[in-house]
Coordinates of C-alpha atoms in Angstrom, one line a residue:
X1 CA 96.6 124.3 112.7
X2 CA 95.2 125.4 109.2
X3 CA 92.4 128.3 110.0
X4 CA 88.7 127.3 108.2
X5 CA 87.8 130.5 105.2
X6 CA 84.3 131.2 105.7
X7 CA 82.0 132.8 103.3
X8 CA 81.2 136.2 105.1
X9 CA 78.3 136.4 103.0
X10 CA 77.4 132.8 104.1
X11 CA 74.5 132.5 107.0
X12 CA 71.8 130.1 108.7
X13 CA 73.3 126.5 107.6
X14 CA 75.4 127.4 105.2
X15 CA 77.8 129.2 107.1
X16 CA 77.6 126.8 110.0
X17 CA 78.4 123.8 107.7
X18 CA 81.5 126.0 106.5
X19 CA 82.5 126.9 110.4
X20 CA 82.3 123.0 110.8
X21 CA 84.7 122.2 107.9
X22 CA 81.6 120.4 105.9
X23 CA 81.6 123.3 103.3
X24 CA 84.6 125.6 102.1
X25 CA 83.6 129.0 101.5
X26 CA 83.9 128.2 97.9
X27 CA 81.0 125.6 98.1
X28 CA 78.9 128.6 99.6
X29 CA 79.9 131.3 97.0
X30 CA 79.0 128.8 94.4
X31 CA 75.5 128.1 96.1
X32 CA 74.6 131.6 96.7
X33 CA 75.9 132.7 93.4
X34 CA 73.6 129.9 91.3
X35 CA 70.5 131.0 93.9
X36 CA 71.0 134.7 92.8
X37 CA 71.3 133.8 89.5
X38 CA 67.9 131.8 89.7
X39 CA 66.0 133.8 92.3
X40 CA 66.3 130.8 94.4
X41 CA 66.0 132.1 98.6
X42 CA 65.8 128.4 100.1
X43 CA 67.5 127.7 102.6
X44 CA 68.0 124.1 101.7
X45 CA 68.2 124.2 98.1
X46 CA 70.8 126.5 98.4
X47 CA 72.9 124.1 101.3
X48 CA 71.8 121.2 98.6
X49 CA 73.8 123.2 96.2
X50 CA 76.6 123.6 98.7
X51 CA 76.9 119.5 99.3
X52 CA 76.9 118.9 96.1
X53 CA 79.3 121.4 94.7
X54 CA 81.3 120.0 98.1
X55 CA 80.6 116.2 96.6
X56 CA 82.4 116.9 93.2
X57 CA 85.1 118.1 95.5
X58 CA 85.5 115.3 97.1
X59 CA 85.4 112.5 93.0
X60 CA 81.6 112.1 93.1
X61 CA 79.7 113.2 89.9
X62 CA 76.9 113.7 92.1
X63 CA 75.1 114.1 95.4
X64 CA 73.4 111.5 96.8
X65 CA 70.7 112.8 99.3
X66 CA 70.3 109.7 101.4
X67 CA 73.9 109.7 102.3
X68 CA 74.5 113.3 103.2
X69 CA 74.7 113.0 106.3
X70 CA 78.4 110.6 105.4
X71 CA 79.7 113.8 104.4
X72 CA 82.8 114.7 106.8
X73 CA 85.3 117.7 107.1
X74 CA 88.0 117.9 104.6
X75 CA 91.2 116.0 104.9
X76 CA 93.2 119.3 105.4
X77 CA 90.6 120.6 108.0
X78 CA 90.5 117.5 110.1
X79 CA 91.4 119.3 113.7
X80 CA 90.5 118.3 117.3
X81 CA 88.6 121.7 117.8
X82 CA 85.8 121.2 115.4
X83 CA 82.8 119.8 115.9
X84 CA 82.2 116.6 114.9
X85 CA 80.0 116.3 111.8
X86 CA 77.2 113.7 112.9
X87 CA 76.4 117.1 115.6
X88 CA 75.5 119.6 113.0
X89 CA 72.1 120.2 112.7
X90 CA 71.5 118.3 108.9
X91 CA 67.9 118.4 107.8
X92 CA 65.8 115.5 106.3
X93 CA 65.8 113.6 103.3
X94 CA 62.6 114.4 102.4
X95 CA 62.5 118.5 103.0
X96 CA 65.5 118.6 101.3
X97 CA 64.2 116.5 98.1
X98 CA 60.8 118.3 98.2
X99 CA 62.1 121.6 97.9
X100 CA 64.6 120.9 95.2
X101 CA 61.5 119.7 93.4
X102 CA 60.1 122.9 92.9
X103 CA 63.5 124.8 92.5
X104 CA 63.8 126.9 90.0
X105 CA 67.7 125.7 90.0
X106 CA 65.7 122.4 89.1
X107 CA 62.9 123.7 87.1
X108 CA 64.0 126.9 85.2
X109 CA 62.2 130.3 86.2
X110 CA 60.9 133.8 85.1
X111 CA 64.7 134.3 84.9
X112 CA 65.5 132.1 82.1
X113 CA 65.9 128.2 81.3
X114 CA 68.8 128.2 83.5
X115 CA 68.9 124.8 85.2
X116 CA 72.3 124.7 86.8
X117 CA 71.3 121.6 89.5
X118 CA 69.7 118.1 87.4
X119 CA 67.9 116.0 89.9
X120 CA 67.4 112.0 89.0
X121 CA 65.7 109.1 90.6
X122 CA 67.3 106.1 89.2
X123 CA 65.8 103.3 88.6
X124 CA 67.2 100.7 90.7
X125 CA 65.3 100.1 94.2
X126 CA 67.6 101.5 97.2
X127 CA 69.5 103.7 95.6
X128 CA 68.2 107.3 96.6
X129 CA 67.6 110.5 94.4
X130 CA 70.9 111.9 93.1
X131 CA 71.7 115.7 92.7
X132 CA 73.6 116.7 89.9
X133 CA 75.9 120.0 88.7
X134 CA 74.5 120.1 85.5
X135 CA 77.6 119.9 83.6
X136 CA 78.8 116.6 85.0
X137 CA 75.1 115.6 84.2
X138 CA 75.6 116.3 80.7
X139 CA 78.8 114.7 80.5
X140 CA 77.7 111.5 82.4
X141 CA 75.1 111.6 79.4
X142 CA 77.5 111.6 76.9
X143 CA 80.0 108.6 78.5
X144 CA 76.5 106.8 78.5
X145 CA 74.7 107.6 75.1
X146 CA 78.3 106.8 73.5
X147 CA 79.0 103.3 74.7
X148 CA 75.6 102.2 74.6
X149 CA 75.4 103.5 71.0
X150 CA 79.2 101.3 70.4
X151 CA 77.7 98.4 72.0
X152 CA 74.7 97.7 69.5
X153 CA 77.0 96.5 67.1
X154 CA 79.9 94.8 66.0
X155 CA 83.3 95.4 63.3
X156 CA 83.5 93.1 60.6
X157 CA 85.4 89.9 61.7
X158 CA 87.0 86.9 60.3
X159 CA 87.3 84.3 62.7
X160 CA 89.7 82.2 60.4
X161 CA 91.7 85.4 60.8
X162 CA 91.3 86.2 64.2
X163 CA 91.9 82.2 65.6
X164 CA 94.9 82.1 63.5
X165 CA 96.4 85.6 65.1
X166 CA 95.2 84.6 68.6
X167 CA 97.2 81.3 68.5
X168 CA 100.1 82.8 67.2
X169 CA 100.2 85.9 70.0
X170 CA 99.1 83.5 72.7
X171 CA 99.7 79.5 71.9
X172 CA 96.7 77.2 71.4
X173 CA 93.5 77.1 73.7
X174 CA 94.0 75.7 76.7
X175 CA 91.8 73.5 79.6
X176 CA 91.5 76.8 81.3
X177 CA 90.5 79.8 79.7
X178 CA 93.1 82.8 78.9
X179 CA 91.7 85.7 79.8
X180 CA 94.5 87.4 78.0
X181 CA 93.7 85.7 74.9
X182 CA 89.7 86.6 75.8
X183 CA 91.1 90.2 76.2
X184 CA 92.2 90.1 72.3
X185 CA 89.3 88.3 71.1
X186 CA 86.8 90.9 72.1
X187 CA 89.1 93.6 70.8
X188 CA 89.0 92.1 67.2
X189 CA 85.3 91.3 67.8
X190 CA 83.8 95.1 69.9
X191 CA 84.1 98.3 69.1
X192 CA 84.9 99.0 73.2
X193 CA 87.0 96.7 75.0
X194 CA 88.0 96.7 79.0
X195 CA 91.3 95.4 80.1
X196 CA 91.0 95.4 84.1
X197 CA 93.5 93.9 86.7
X198 CA 95.7 94.7 89.2
X199 CA 99.3 95.8 89.1
X200 CA 101.2 93.0 87.3
X201 CA 99.0 91.0 85.5
X202 CA 100.3 92.0 82.2
X203 CA 97.4 94.3 80.9
X204 CA 100.3 96.0 79.0
X205 CA 101.1 92.9 77.4
X206 CA 97.9 92.2 76.6
X207 CA 97.6 95.2 74.9
X208 CA 101.0 94.3 72.7
X209 CA 99.3 91.6 71.3
X210 CA 95.7 93.3 70.9
X211 CA 97.6 95.8 68.4
X212 CA 99.4 93.2 67.0
X213 CA 96.3 91.1 66.3
X214 CA 94.4 94.3 65.0
X215 CA 97.0 94.9 63.0
X216 CA 96.7 91.8 60.9
X217 CA 92.9 91.7 60.6
X218 CA 93.3 95.2 59.1
X219 CA 95.3 93.4 56.4
X220 CA 98.4 93.8 54.1
X221 CA 97.2 96.7 52.4
X222 CA 97.8 99.5 54.9
X223 CA 98.0 99.9 58.3
X224 CA 95.4 101.0 61.4
X225 CA 96.1 104.3 62.7
X226 CA 96.8 104.0 65.9
X227 CA 96.9 106.1 69.1
X228 CA 98.4 105.3 72.5
X229 CA 97.2 107.8 75.4
X230 CA 97.1 107.8 79.4
X231 CA 95.8 110.4 81.9
X232 CA 99.8 111.8 82.5
X233 CA 102.7 112.2 80.9
X234 CA 104.4 109.1 83.2
X235 CA 101.9 107.1 82.4
X236 CA 101.9 107.9 78.9
X237 CA 105.8 107.4 78.1
X238 CA 105.4 103.7 80.4
X239 CA 102.6 102.5 78.2
X240 CA 105.1 103.9 74.9
X241 CA 108.2 102.0 76.6
X242 CA 106.0 98.8 77.1
X243 CA 104.7 98.9 73.2
X244 CA 108.1 99.5 71.8
X245 CA 109.6 96.9 73.8
X246 CA 107.3 93.9 72.3
X247 CA 106.9 96.0 68.5
X248 CA 110.0 94.1 67.0
X249 CA 108.8 90.6 67.8
X250 CA 105.1 90.9 67.4
X251 CA 105.7 92.9 63.9
X252 CA 104.4 96.2 64.8
X253 CA 104.7 99.7 63.9
X254 CA 106.9 102.4 65.5
X255 CA 104.1 103.8 67.6
X256 CA 104.1 106.7 70.4
X257 CA 102.0 107.8 73.0
X258 CA 100.7 111.2 74.4
X259 CA 98.6 112.3 77.1
X260 CA 94.8 112.6 76.6
X261 CA 95.1 116.7 76.6
X262 CA 97.7 116.2 73.9
X263 CA 95.6 113.6 72.2
X264 CA 92.8 115.9 71.8
X265 CA 94.5 118.9 70.9
X266 CA 94.3 121.0 73.8
X267 CA 94.1 125.0 72.5
X268 CA 95.1 127.6 75.3
X269 CA 92.7 130.2 74.9
X270 CA 90.0 128.9 72.5
X271 CA 86.5 128.9 72.5
X272 CA 86.4 125.1 71.9
X273 CA 89.2 123.9 74.5
X274 CA 90.0 121.2 72.8
X275 CA 90.6 120.4 68.7
X276 CA 88.9 117.2 68.4
X277 CA 85.7 116.7 69.8
X278 CA 82.3 115.8 68.3
X279 CA 82.3 118.0 65.7
X280 CA 85.8 117.0 64.7
X281 CA 86.4 113.8 65.6
X282 CA 89.9 111.5 66.0
X283 CA 91.5 110.6 62.9
X284 CA 92.0 107.2 64.1
X285 CA 90.8 103.6 63.5
X286 CA 92.0 102.2 66.9
X287 CA 92.5 104.4 70.5
X288 CA 94.0 102.4 73.3
X289 CA 94.2 104.4 76.9
X290 CA 95.9 103.2 79.6
X291 CA 96.0 104.1 83.6
X292 CA 92.2 104.4 82.9
X293 CA 91.5 104.8 86.8
X294 CA 93.3 107.7 86.7
X295 CA 90.9 109.1 84.1
X296 CA 88.3 111.3 84.9
X297 CA 84.8 111.7 84.3
X298 CA 84.9 114.9 82.3
X299 CA 88.1 114.1 80.2
X300 CA 86.3 110.5 79.2
X301 CA 83.3 112.3 78.3
X302 CA 85.6 114.6 76.2
X303 CA 87.9 111.4 74.4
X304 CA 84.0 109.3 73.8
X305 CA 82.6 112.3 71.9
X306 CA 85.7 112.4 69.7
X307 CA 85.8 109.2 68.7
X308 CA 84.4 108.1 65.6
X309 CA 82.1 105.5 65.7
X310 CA 84.3 102.9 63.5
X311 CA 87.3 103.4 66.2
X312 CA 88.2 100.4 68.2
X313 CA 88.8 101.7 72.0
X314 CA 90.5 99.5 74.4
X315 CA 91.0 100.9 77.5
X316 CA 93.1 99.1 80.4
X317 CA 93.7 100.1 84.0
X318 CA 92.9 98.4 87.8
X319 CA 89.5 99.4 88.9
X320 CA 90.5 99.0 92.5
X321 CA 93.6 101.6 93.0
X322 CA 92.7 105.4 93.8
X323 CA 90.6 106.8 91.4
X324 CA 91.1 110.5 89.1
X325 CA 91.8 113.7 91.8
X326 CA 89.2 115.3 89.6
X327 CA 84.9 114.1 90.1
X328 CA 84.4 110.2 88.9
X329 CA 85.4 106.7 88.9
X330 CA 84.5 106.2 84.9
X331 CA 87.0 103.0 84.8
X332 CA 85.1 101.2 88.2
X333 CA 81.8 102.4 87.4
X334 CA 82.2 100.4 83.7
X335 CA 83.5 97.2 85.7
X336 CA 80.9 96.9 88.0
X337 CA 77.8 97.5 85.6
X338 CA 79.0 97.0 81.7
X339 CA 77.1 98.1 79.2
X340 CA 75.4 95.2 77.6
X341 CA 74.8 95.0 73.9
X342 CA 73.8 92.8 71.6
X343 CA 75.2 89.2 71.4
X344 CA 78.3 89.0 69.2
X345 CA 78.5 85.5 67.0
X346 CA 81.6 86.0 65.8
X347 CA 83.2 86.7 69.5
X348 CA 81.7 83.0 70.3
X349 CA 82.6 81.4 66.6
X350 CA 86.5 82.4 67.7
X351 CA 86.5 81.5 71.0
X352 CA 84.3 78.4 70.6
X353 CA 87.0 76.0 72.4
X354 CA 88.1 78.2 75.1
X355 CA 84.4 79.0 76.3
X356 CA 83.9 75.4 76.1
X357 CA 86.5 74.9 78.6
X358 CA 84.8 71.8 80.9
X359 CA 87.1 73.0 84.4
X360 CA 84.2 73.5 86.8
X361 CA 83.1 76.9 87.8
X362 CA 85.6 78.8 89.7
X363 CA 87.9 76.2 90.5
X364 CA 91.2 77.0 90.6
X365 CA 93.9 76.4 88.1
X366 CA 96.4 73.2 89.8
X367 CA 99.4 75.5 91.9
X368 CA 97.9 79.0 91.1
X369 CA 95.3 80.0 93.3
X370 CA 95.1 83.1 92.2
X371 CA 94.1 82.1 88.2
X372 CA 90.1 81.1 88.0
X373 CA 89.3 77.8 86.0
X374 CA 86.2 78.3 83.9
X375 CA 84.6 81.9 83.5
X376 CA 82.3 82.4 86.3
X377 CA 78.6 83.9 85.7
X378 CA 80.1 87.3 86.4
X379 CA 83.3 86.9 83.9
X380 CA 80.8 86.0 81.1
X381 CA 78.3 88.5 82.1
X382 CA 81.2 91.4 82.1
X383 CA 82.4 89.8 78.9
X384 CA 78.8 90.9 76.9
X385 CA 79.8 94.1 78.0
X386 CA 83.8 93.7 76.3
X387 CA 85.1 93.7 79.7
X388 CA 87.2 90.8 81.1
X389 CA 89.4 91.5 83.9
X390 CA 93.2 90.1 84.8
X391 CA 93.7 88.6 88.2
X392 CA 97.2 86.0 87.8
X393 CA 99.4 88.6 89.1
X394 CA 103.0 87.8 87.5
X395 CA 105.4 91.3 88.9
X396 CA 104.8 89.9 92.7
X397 CA 103.0 87.3 94.6
X398 CA 103.3 85.2 97.9
X399 CA 102.2 87.2 100.6
X400 CA 101.9 90.6 99.2
X401 CA 99.7 89.6 96.9
X402 CA 98.0 87.7 99.3
X403 CA 97.6 91.1 101.3
X404 CA 96.7 92.6 98.7
X405 CA 93.5 90.1 97.8
X406 CA 92.6 90.8 101.5
X407 CA 92.5 94.4 101.5
X408 CA 90.7 94.4 98.0
X409 CA 88.1 92.3 99.3
X410 CA 87.5 93.6 102.7
X411 CA 88.7 91.4 105.0
X412 CA 90.4 93.0 107.5
X413 CA 91.2 89.9 109.8
X414 CA 93.6 87.9 106.8
X415 CA 95.2 91.4 106.1
X416 CA 95.7 91.9 109.9
X417 CA 97.1 88.3 110.2
X418 CA 99.2 88.7 107.8
X419 CA 100.7 91.8 108.8
X420 CA 101.0 90.5 112.6
X421 CA 103.0 87.3 111.4
X422 CA 105.4 89.7 109.1
X423 CA 108.6 87.3 108.1
X424 CA 109.4 87.7 104.3
X425 CA 107.7 90.6 102.3
X426 CA 105.6 92.2 104.7
X427 CA 106.0 94.6 108.2
X428 CA 104.0 96.2 110.6
X429 CA 105.8 98.8 112.7
X430 CA 104.2 101.6 115.1
X431 CA 104.1 104.7 114.0
X432 CA 107.3 106.0 116.0
X433 CA 109.1 102.9 115.5
X434 CA 111.5 104.2 112.4
X435 CA 114.5 103.1 112.2
X436 CA 114.1 100.3 110.1
X437 CA 112.8 102.4 107.7
X438 CA 115.8 105.4 108.7
X439 CA 118.7 102.6 107.9
X440 CA 116.5 102.4 104.1
X441 CA 116.2 105.9 103.2
X442 CA 119.8 106.0 104.6
X443 CA 120.8 103.0 102.5
X444 CA 119.0 104.1 99.3
X445 CA 120.7 107.3 99.0
X446 CA 124.0 106.1 100.0
X447 CA 123.5 103.9 96.9
X448 CA 121.8 106.3 94.6
X449 CA 125.1 108.6 95.6
X450 CA 128.0 106.5 94.7
X451 CA 126.3 105.1 91.5
X452 CA 125.6 109.0 90.4
X453 CA 128.9 110.2 91.7
X454 CA 130.8 107.5 89.6
X455 CA 128.1 108.6 86.1
X456 CA 126.6 105.6 86.6
X457 CA 123.2 106.7 85.6
X458 CA 121.3 103.0 85.4
X459 CA 122.8 101.8 88.9
X460 CA 121.3 105.2 90.3
X461 CA 118.4 104.6 89.0
X462 CA 118.1 101.0 90.2
X463 CA 119.1 102.0 93.3
X464 CA 116.6 104.9 93.4
X465 CA 114.2 102.4 93.2
X466 CA 114.5 100.1 95.7
X467 CA 112.9 101.9 98.1
X468 CA 109.9 104.7 98.0
X469 CA 108.7 106.1 101.2
X470 CA 105.3 107.0 100.8
X471 CA 102.3 108.9 102.6
X472 CA 98.6 109.7 102.4
X473 CA 98.8 113.5 103.4
X474 CA 100.6 116.2 101.7
X475 CA 101.2 118.3 105.7
X476 CA 101.3 117.2 108.6
X477 CA 102.6 114.6 111.1
X478 CA 101.7 112.0 108.5
X479 CA 102.4 114.3 105.4
X480 CA 104.7 114.3 103.0
X481 CA 106.7 117.6 103.7
X482 CA 107.9 116.2 107.2
X483 CA 108.7 113.2 106.1
X484 CA 110.9 114.5 103.1
X485 CA 112.4 117.0 105.2
X486 CA 113.4 114.4 108.0
X487 CA 115.0 111.8 105.3
X488 CA 116.8 114.5 103.6
X489 CA 118.2 115.2 107.2
X490 CA 118.8 111.4 107.7
X491 CA 120.5 111.3 104.2
X492 CA 122.7 114.3 104.2
X493 CA 123.9 113.3 107.9
X494 CA 124.9 109.9 106.3
X495 CA 127.2 111.8 103.7
X496 CA 124.1 111.4 100.7
X497 CA 123.4 115.4 100.5
X498 CA 124.3 118.9 98.8
X499 CA 127.8 119.2 98.5
X500 CA 128.2 122.4 99.3
X501 CA 126.0 124.8 101.7
X502 CA 124.5 127.0 98.3
X503 CA 124.2 123.8 96.3
X504 CA 121.1 123.9 93.9
X505 CA 122.2 120.6 92.4
X506 CA 124.3 117.9 93.4
X507 CA 125.0 114.1 92.4
X508 CA 122.5 111.6 93.8
X509 CA 120.0 113.9 94.6
X510 CA 116.2 112.3 93.4
X511 CA 114.1 114.6 91.5
X512 CA 110.1 114.5 91.0
X513 CA 109.1 116.5 87.9
X514 CA 106.0 118.8 88.7
X515 CA 105.3 120.2 84.5
X516 CA 105.1 118.6 81.3
X517 CA 107.5 119.7 78.9
X518 CA 106.4 117.6 75.7
X519 CA 109.4 118.8 73.3
X520 CA 111.9 118.0 76.0
X521 CA 109.9 114.9 76.6
X522 CA 109.8 115.8 80.5
X523 CA 106.6 114.8 82.2
X524 CA 104.6 115.7 85.0
X525 CA 105.7 112.6 87.6
X526 CA 108.7 111.8 86.1
X527 CA 111.4 110.4 89.0
X528 CA 114.8 111.1 88.1
X529 CA 118.6 111.4 89.7
X530 CA 121.4 114.0 89.4
X531 CA 124.9 112.4 88.3
X532 CA 128.0 113.2 87.7
X533 CA 129.1 112.9 84.1
X534 CA 133.2 112.7 83.0
X535 CA 133.7 116.1 82.2
X536 CA 132.4 117.4 85.4
X537 CA 128.8 118.4 84.7
X538 CA 125.8 117.1 86.3
X539 CA 122.9 115.9 84.3
X540 CA 119.7 114.3 85.2
X541 CA 118.7 110.7 84.6
X542 CA 115.3 109.7 84.0
X543 CA 114.5 106.1 83.0
X544 CA 113.0 105.5 79.2
X545 CA 113.1 102.0 78.7
X546 CA 116.5 100.8 78.7
X547 CA 118.6 103.6 78.4
X548 CA 118.0 106.5 80.6
X549 CA 117.8 110.0 79.2
X550 CA 119.8 112.6 80.2
X551 CA 118.9 116.6 80.7
X552 CA 120.5 119.4 82.0
X553 CA 119.2 120.1 85.5
X554 CA 117.7 123.7 84.2
X555 CA 115.4 122.1 81.3
X556 CA 113.2 121.1 83.6
X557 CA 109.7 123.5 83.8
X558 CA 109.6 122.5 87.6
X559 CA 111.2 120.1 89.9
X560 CA 111.6 119.1 93.2
X561 CA 114.0 117.1 95.6
X562 CA 112.4 114.2 97.0
X563 CA 112.7 111.8 99.7
X564 CA 109.0 111.2 99.9
X565 CA 105.6 110.9 97.9
X566 CA 101.9 110.9 98.1
X567 CA 100.5 107.5 97.4
X568 CA 98.6 109.4 94.4
X569 CA 101.9 110.2 92.9
X570 CA 103.1 106.9 93.0
X571 CA 100.3 105.2 91.4
X572 CA 102.2 103.3 87.7
X573 CA 105.6 103.0 89.5
X574 CA 107.1 100.0 90.9
X575 CA 109.6 99.6 93.5
X576 CA 111.8 97.0 95.4
X577 CA 110.2 97.8 98.6
X578 CA 107.7 100.5 99.9
X579 CA 107.4 102.4 103.3
X580 CA 104.0 103.2 104.1
X581 CA 102.9 106.0 106.6
X582 CA 99.6 105.9 107.4
X583 CA 97.7 108.4 109.5
X584 CA 95.0 108.4 112.2
X585 CA 91.9 106.3 111.9
X586 CA 90.1 109.5 111.7
X587 CA 91.9 110.4 108.5
X588 CA 89.2 111.0 105.2
X589 CA 92.3 109.8 103.2
X590 CA 92.4 106.6 105.1
X591 CA 90.4 104.6 102.6
X592 CA 90.7 101.0 101.0
X593 CA 91.7 101.8 97.7
X594 CA 94.4 104.0 99.2
X595 CA 96.1 100.9 101.4
X596 CA 95.6 98.7 98.2
X597 CA 97.3 101.1 96.0
X598 CA 100.6 101.6 98.2
X599 CA 101.0 98.1 98.8
X600 CA 100.6 96.8 95.0
X601 CA 103.5 99.4 94.4
X602 CA 106.2 96.6 95.9
X603 CA 107.7 93.8 93.8
X604 CA 109.2 92.5 97.4
X605 CA 108.9 94.3 100.7
X606 CA 106.0 96.3 102.7
X607 CA 106.4 98.3 105.7
X608 CA 104.0 99.6 107.1
X609 CA 104.0 102.2 110.0
X610 CA 100.7 102.8 111.9
X611 CA 98.4 101.1 114.0
X612 CA 96.4 98.0 114.0
X613 CA 93.0 100.8 114.1
X614 CA 94.3 102.7 110.8
X615 CA 94.5 99.4 109.1
X616 CA 91.0 98.3 109.9
X617 CA 89.9 101.7 109.4
X618 CA 91.2 101.6 106.0
X619 CA 90.2 98.9 104.8
X620 CA 86.4 99.1 106.3
X621 CA 86.5 102.5 104.6
X622 CA 85.5 101.8 101.4
X623 CA 85.4 104.6 98.7
X624 CA 82.0 105.3 97.0
X625 CA 82.3 108.2 94.8
X626 CA 78.5 108.5 94.0
X627 CA 77.6 108.2 90.3
X628 CA 74.8 107.9 88.3
X629 CA 77.1 105.7 85.1
X630 CA 76.7 102.1 87.0
X631 CA 72.9 102.8 87.4
X632 CA 70.3 102.1 84.9
X633 CA 69.2 105.1 83.0
X634 CA 66.8 107.5 84.9
X635 CA 65.2 110.6 83.4
X636 CA 65.7 113.7 85.5
X637 CA 63.2 115.3 87.6
X638 CA 61.0 117.7 85.8

């Protein structure tokens, strides 16, 4: 068992909740330090401050005081010997709120103007007071302010040119509105566009056509300056490849993608962390960000602050996937509550035929139950906010798509019925029923090794993507560490392992990159396979478009052998088949978003190792990251 670190200076409630695993030693230290700086000694205030720090650590932007009792123990500290959080002496919400409203941590005090905590009372009924650490309150306000300003106006658009290009890129309008066509029209007539959708719904396909439309709209005199970005190097490389694959057909210039850190000009050791900020704006006419669901509140606030008001911003991503490992779920917040702007006559003019589609609202297109007919009221409201949601899956379908839809909608019974029926595409096995997964791991390893020994890098990479073992946890019986060791032993026993006892590298070795080296085109999250070249030397093959990218093993800044990976790590990737190892129902990591993300990594087959109780717990546990971004603006308490 992992020992809980206890803050030695913690007393009273802070120590009790620390020992129970609800608060970490770091939470307690931060709260006590803030108290000393502002001269605050009230236990309830320090407790609330520690919970606010804990909320940020768990991904929320703030602490919803009405839901503080829902905070559980840290996932890495879930142990049977710990006290149930429900049995702890939680204070009454009104007592905590009253103490905060008088605290110098919120109001400022004799020690100076320092106000490290912000208390807001949202205008929306049914939402309780929110307690922020000041840094995250300010970042949220930057996002709100910039997006509101960008939604207040519209770029000039020649309706005739936009219609012509839409017809060229998507074909003429049909009886059912084409959501990809709508997304392109939004980008032509709005400063900010959000293209939301699950895996395989054509987000990058749409983004490439949006860029082609904007290039044509810009005119023949000069091409617009375009930046492609993503939160990780792996996602940026995939975006770059997807756009370049379509560039020739669409008449696009050659474009490169970068991480958001690289786009903003990360500066180590400088007083201003990034080269580009509100006083030195990014020099681009168009900025596209892919995998936006993984962008944290902090990074999104940095990006928006650095944008010129006349830069078009296109955000693409899946709001139902796991959010950023850092605080915030910005994409999900934006899709849930768009920032409505003024009506745009150009948009209505461009899409007159599309918006006048006569199909009954909500009716499905013939033969395609996933594609809606006419625009619903919700969709029209999203369009006014510059948001379109793509729903028609083109990468996978059938029972996997049905399961993903059921999980996303929180329909537990339908999901379980699909898994119980098994058959093509789906499989549910008990936690100890590992014969099938072992067979898949061994078969995959043997195929990878055979291709790697023969020096066939494309075949080795294709085989490596045929099956992936995914876990929710890093440690413990359901974690990556244990399953990775087991899978490596299975593969080695079958002959797919190191060639010698002291071999560091061997043909067929699967690798995961854990650090970036932009100059070498190596990105954190990349996966590859060691292959043998004709001269006998070894290289690591990484997937880069149509041709593998070969790198000497010693060039990697940081790399590990990988047979299993976390579901978080798998985001942005696709495999022919996945085996998902679910933890016990009580695991705090077991959520609807986690299960949905795992399922949608598979093209053809999903195997779940777990119990029906674990599946119920996952679907019923919807991640609710506390945030004020999707709420009506509220003034902080004075």
